[in-house]
Coordinates of C-alpha atoms and ligand atoms in Angstrom, one line a residue:
X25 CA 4.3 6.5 19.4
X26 CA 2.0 3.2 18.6
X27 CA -1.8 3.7 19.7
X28 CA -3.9 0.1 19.4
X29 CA -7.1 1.1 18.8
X30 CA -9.5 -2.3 18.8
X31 CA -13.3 -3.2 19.3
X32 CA -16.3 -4.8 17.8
X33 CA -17.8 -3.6 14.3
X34 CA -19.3 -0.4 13.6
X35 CA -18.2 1.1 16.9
X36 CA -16.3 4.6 15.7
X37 CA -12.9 3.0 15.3
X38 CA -12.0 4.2 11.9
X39 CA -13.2 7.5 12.8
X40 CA -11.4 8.2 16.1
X41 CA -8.3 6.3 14.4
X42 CA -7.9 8.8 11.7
X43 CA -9.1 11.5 13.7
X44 CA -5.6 10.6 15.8
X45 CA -3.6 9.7 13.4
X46 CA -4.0 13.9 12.1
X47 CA -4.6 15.2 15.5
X48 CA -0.6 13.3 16.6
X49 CA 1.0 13.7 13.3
X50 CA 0.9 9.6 13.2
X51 CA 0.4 6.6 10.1
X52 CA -2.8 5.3 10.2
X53 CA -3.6 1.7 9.0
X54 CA -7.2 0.5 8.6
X55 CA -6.2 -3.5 9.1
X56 CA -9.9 -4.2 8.7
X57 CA -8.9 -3.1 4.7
X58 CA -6.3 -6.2 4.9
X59 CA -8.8 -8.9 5.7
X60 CA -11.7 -7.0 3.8
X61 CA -9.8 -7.5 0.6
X62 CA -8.3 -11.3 1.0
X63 CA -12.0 -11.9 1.5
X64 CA -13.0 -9.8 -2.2
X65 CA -10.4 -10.9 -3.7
X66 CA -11.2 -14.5 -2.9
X67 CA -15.2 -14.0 -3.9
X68 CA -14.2 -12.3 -7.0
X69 CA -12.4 -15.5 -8.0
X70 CA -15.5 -17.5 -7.4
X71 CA -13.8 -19.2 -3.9
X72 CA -15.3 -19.9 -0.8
X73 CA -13.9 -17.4 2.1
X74 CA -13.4 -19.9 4.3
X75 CA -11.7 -22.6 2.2
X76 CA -8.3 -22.0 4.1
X77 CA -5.6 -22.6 0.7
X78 CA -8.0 -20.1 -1.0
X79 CA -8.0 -17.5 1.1
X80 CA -4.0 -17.7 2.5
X81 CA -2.9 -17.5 -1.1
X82 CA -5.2 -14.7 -1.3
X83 CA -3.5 -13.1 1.6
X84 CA 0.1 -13.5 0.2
X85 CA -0.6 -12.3 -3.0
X86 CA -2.4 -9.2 -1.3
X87 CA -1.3 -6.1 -2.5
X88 CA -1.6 -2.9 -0.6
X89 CA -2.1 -0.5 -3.5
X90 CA -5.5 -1.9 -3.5
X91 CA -6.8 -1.5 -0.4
X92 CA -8.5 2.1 -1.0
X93 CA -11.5 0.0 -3.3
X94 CA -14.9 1.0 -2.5
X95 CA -16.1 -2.3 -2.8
X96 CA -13.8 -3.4 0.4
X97 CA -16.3 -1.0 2.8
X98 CA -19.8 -3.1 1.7
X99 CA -21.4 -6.0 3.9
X100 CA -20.6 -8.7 2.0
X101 CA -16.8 -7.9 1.7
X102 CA -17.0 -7.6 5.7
X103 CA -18.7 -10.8 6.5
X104 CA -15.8 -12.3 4.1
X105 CA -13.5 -11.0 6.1
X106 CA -14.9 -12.5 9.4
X107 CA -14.3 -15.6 7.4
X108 CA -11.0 -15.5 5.9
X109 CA -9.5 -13.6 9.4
X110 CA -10.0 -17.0 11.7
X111 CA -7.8 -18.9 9.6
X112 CA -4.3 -18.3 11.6
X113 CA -2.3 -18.7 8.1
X114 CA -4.2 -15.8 6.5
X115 CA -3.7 -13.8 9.8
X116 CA 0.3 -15.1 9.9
X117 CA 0.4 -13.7 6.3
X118 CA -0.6 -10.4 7.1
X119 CA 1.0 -10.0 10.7
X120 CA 4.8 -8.7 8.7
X121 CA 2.9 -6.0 6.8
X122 CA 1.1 -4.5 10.4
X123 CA 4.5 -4.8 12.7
X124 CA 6.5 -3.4 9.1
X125 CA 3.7 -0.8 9.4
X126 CA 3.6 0.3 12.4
X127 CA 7.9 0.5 13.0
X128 CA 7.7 3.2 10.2
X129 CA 8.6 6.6 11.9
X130 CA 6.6 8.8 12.9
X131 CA 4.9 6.3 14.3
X132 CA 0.9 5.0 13.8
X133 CA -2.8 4.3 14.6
X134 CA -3.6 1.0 13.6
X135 CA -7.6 0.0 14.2
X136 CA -8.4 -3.7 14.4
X137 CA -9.2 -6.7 16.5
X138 CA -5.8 -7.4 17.6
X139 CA -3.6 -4.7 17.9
X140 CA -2.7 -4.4 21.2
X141 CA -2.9 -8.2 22.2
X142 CA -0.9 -9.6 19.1
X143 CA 0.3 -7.1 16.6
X144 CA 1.7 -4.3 18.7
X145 CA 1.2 -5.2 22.3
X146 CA 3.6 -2.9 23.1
X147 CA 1.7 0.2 21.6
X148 CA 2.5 3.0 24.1
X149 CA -1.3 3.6 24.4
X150 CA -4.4 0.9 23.8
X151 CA -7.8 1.8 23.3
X152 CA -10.6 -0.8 23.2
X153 CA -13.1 1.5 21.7
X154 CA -17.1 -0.3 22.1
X155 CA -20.8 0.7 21.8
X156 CA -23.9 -0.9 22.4
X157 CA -25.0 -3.5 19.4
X158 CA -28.2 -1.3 18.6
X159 CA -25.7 1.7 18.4
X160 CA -23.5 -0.1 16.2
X161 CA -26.1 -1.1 13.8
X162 CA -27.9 1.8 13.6
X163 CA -24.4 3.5 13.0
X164 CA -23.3 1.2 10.1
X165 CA -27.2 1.7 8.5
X166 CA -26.7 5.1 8.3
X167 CA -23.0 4.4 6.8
X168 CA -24.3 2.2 4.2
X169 CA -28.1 4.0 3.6
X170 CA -25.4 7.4 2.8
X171 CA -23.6 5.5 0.9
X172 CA -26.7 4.7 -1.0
X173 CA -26.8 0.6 -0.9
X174 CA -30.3 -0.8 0.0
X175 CA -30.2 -2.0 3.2
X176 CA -32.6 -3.7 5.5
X177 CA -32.2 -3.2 9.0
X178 CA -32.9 -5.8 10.9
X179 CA -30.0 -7.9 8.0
X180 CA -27.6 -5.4 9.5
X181 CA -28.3 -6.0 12.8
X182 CA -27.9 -9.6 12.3
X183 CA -24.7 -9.7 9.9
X184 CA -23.5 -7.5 12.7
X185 CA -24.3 -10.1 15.5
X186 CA -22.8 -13.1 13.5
X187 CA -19.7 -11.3 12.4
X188 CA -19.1 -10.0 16.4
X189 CA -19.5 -13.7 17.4
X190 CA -17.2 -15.4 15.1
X191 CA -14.7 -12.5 15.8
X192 CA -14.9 -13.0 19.7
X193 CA -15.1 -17.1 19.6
X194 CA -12.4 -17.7 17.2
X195 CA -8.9 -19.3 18.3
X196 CA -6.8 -17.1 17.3
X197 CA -6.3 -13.7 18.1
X198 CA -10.2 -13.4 19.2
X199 CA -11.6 -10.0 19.7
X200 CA -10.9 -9.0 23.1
X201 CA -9.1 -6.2 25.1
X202 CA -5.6 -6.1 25.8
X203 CA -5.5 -6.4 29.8
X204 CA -3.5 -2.9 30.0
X205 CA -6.5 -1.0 26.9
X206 CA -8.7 1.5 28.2
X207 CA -12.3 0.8 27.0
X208 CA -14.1 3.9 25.7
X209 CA -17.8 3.6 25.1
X210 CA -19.1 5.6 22.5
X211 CA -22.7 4.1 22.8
X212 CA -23.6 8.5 24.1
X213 CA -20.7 9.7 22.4
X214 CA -21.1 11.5 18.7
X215 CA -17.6 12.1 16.8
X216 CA -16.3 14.8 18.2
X217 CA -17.1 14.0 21.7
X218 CA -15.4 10.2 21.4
X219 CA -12.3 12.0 20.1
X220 CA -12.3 14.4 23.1
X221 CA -12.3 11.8 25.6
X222 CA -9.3 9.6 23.1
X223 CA -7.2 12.7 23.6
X224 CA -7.8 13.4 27.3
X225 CA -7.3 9.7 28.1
X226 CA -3.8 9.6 25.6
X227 CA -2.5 13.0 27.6
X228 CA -3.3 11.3 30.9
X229 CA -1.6 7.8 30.5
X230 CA 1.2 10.0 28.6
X231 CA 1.6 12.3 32.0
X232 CA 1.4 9.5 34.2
X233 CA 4.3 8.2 32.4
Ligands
CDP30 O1 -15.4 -1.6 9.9 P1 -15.8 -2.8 10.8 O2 -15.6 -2.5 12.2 O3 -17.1 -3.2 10.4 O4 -14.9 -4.0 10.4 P2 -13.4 -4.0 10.0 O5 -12.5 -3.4 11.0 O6 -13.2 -3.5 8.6 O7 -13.0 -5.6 10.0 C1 -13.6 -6.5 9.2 C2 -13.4 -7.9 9.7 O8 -12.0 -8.2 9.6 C3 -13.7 -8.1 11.2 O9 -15.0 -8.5 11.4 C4 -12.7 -9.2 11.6 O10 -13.2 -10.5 11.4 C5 -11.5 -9.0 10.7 N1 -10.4 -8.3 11.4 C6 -9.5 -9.0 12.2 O11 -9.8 -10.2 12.4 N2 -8.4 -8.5 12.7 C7 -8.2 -7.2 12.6 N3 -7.1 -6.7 13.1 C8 -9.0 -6.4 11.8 C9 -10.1 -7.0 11.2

């Protein structure tokens, strides 16, 4: 089995993804790690993220072992991303390792922006997993303010808004749900209660055949 699991940032993907993953004895890839660390790896080396021959060597050269770096979960390594991840070479570089991924038995969750419209759109179940904005930021403060990096708010709030824009406007593979995704809105929802309603949705499309 192949659950999609997409949606803006900061809205519980990650969480409910892994969450799955154990719950259905699946892989789970992160593909927000991928584009996280084409966009560190191409500040590191001084580049701009969105100088395209910059950041598709990047992606080539990316290697997987390294996707577990702290460094890949901060702000400035996500707004990177949001750069390097229009670019349709970088996201042509990375497509192989997602389908490779996700062919794998038993099976996986994959979490993104384009998993069940371009990398697996034939993932037996899609989830387009959302929350309101103020939700979202407030969620990723509290990520980052445990995490202890100084935050302000209202920056997150706005990195937030500007990285959700570029990701919905851009050409390719922009951030939208699949037309056959369920949308699951955790804007009310804590953990364990956005996982109850995953499960119950997966058992119903599942019975319904
Ligand atoms: O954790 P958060 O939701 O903040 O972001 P992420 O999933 O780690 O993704 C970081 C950035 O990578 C996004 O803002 C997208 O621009 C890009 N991305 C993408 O384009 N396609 C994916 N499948 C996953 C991430």
């Amino acid at each position: 089995m192949i659950i999609a699991i997409d949606g803006p940032a900061a809205a519980g993907k990650g969480t409910l993804a892994r969450r799955l993953a154990a719950h259905f004895g699946l892989n789970y890839l992160d593909t927000g790690a991928l584009y996280r660390a084409v966009g560190l790896a191409v500040l590191r080396a001084g580049g701009d993220p969105a100088d395209a021959d910059a950041a598709e060597a990047a992606a080539r050269a990316l290697d997987p072992a390294g996707l577990g770096d702290p460094a890949l979960r901060g702000e400035a390594a996500g707004a990177a991303a949001s750069k390097v991840a229009v670019l349709p070479g970088v996201r042509a570089a990375l497509l192989a390792f997602q389908r490779d991924y996700a062919a794998r038995a038993p099976g996986a969750v994959l979490d993104g922006r384009d998993i069940g419209t371009v990398v697996c759109p034939e993932a037996e179940v899609k989830l387009f997993v959302t929350a309101s904005l103020e939700k979202r930021a407030e969620r990723r403060l509290k990520e980052l303010l445990d995490k202890g990096v100084s935050v302000i708010s209202e920056q997150v709030l706005r990195d937030m808004q500007e990285r959700d824009a570029r990701d919905s406007a851009r050409s390719v593979a922009p951030l939208v749900p699949a037309a056959d995704a369920v949308v699951l809105d955790t804007s009310a929802l804590d953990a364990d209660a956005a996982f109850a309603a995953a499960v119950n949705m997966i058992s119903q499309r599942h019975s319904a055949g």
